[in-house]
Amino acid sequence: GLPPTGETTRHTDWYETVCLRGEPMTEVDWKALTMSLTRAADIGLVPMYDLMNHHNGLINTKLARDAKGGLSVYALIDIQAE
């Protein structure tokens, strides 16, 4: 379905306001924003996380944060070494 009213531009509005300080987005800005939206975990971009959780759309890892801000990645299924 369609997102609620106002939700279609929420991310681009935020990016232009916070990151670009009101300037219009360039093609590079658009690519950076879409990469972040499509590749980030709930806490932002996590290096290598996209590769660790890549199994044709199936979620096979879980991120867990600790009280000190650390991040752990857990396998949800047995992952066969090749």
Tab-separated table of N, CA, C and O in Angstrom, residues 53-59:
chain	number	residue	atom	x	y	z
A	53	ASN	N	24.420	-10.411	6.098
A	53	ASN	CA	22.995	-10.723	6.089
A	53	ASN	C	22.480	-10.893	4.661
A	53	ASN	O	21.340	-10.636	4.373
A	54	HIS	N	23.329	-11.331	3.770
A	54	HIS	CA	22.929	-11.443	2.371
A	54	HIS	C	22.651	-12.903	2.020
A	54	HIS	O	23.555	-13.706	1.878
A	55	HIS	N	21.393	-13.251	1.927
A	55	HIS	CA	20.997	-14.606	1.548
A	55	HIS	C	19.694	-14.531	0.773
A	55	HIS	O	18.662	-15.032	1.202
A	56	ASN	N	19.723	-13.820	-0.345
A	56	ASN	CA	18.555	-13.710	-1.226
A	56	ASN	C	17.301	-13.225	-0.510
A	56	ASN	O	16.218	-13.758	-0.701
A	57	GLY	N	17.452	-12.229	0.335
A	57	GLY	CA	16.295	-11.639	0.991
A	57	GLY	C	15.889	-12.281	2.304
A	57	GLY	O	15.011	-11.783	2.982
A	58	LEU	N	16.520	-13.385	2.687
A	58	LEU	CA	16.188	-14.016	3.957
A	58	LEU	C	17.043	-13.412	5.061
A	58	LEU	O	18.241	-13.220	4.896
A	59	ILE	N	16.446	-13.105	6.187
A	59	ILE	CA	17.203	-12.553	7.309
A	59	ILE	C	17.858	-13.712	8.042
A	59	ILE	O	17.179	-14.604	8.545
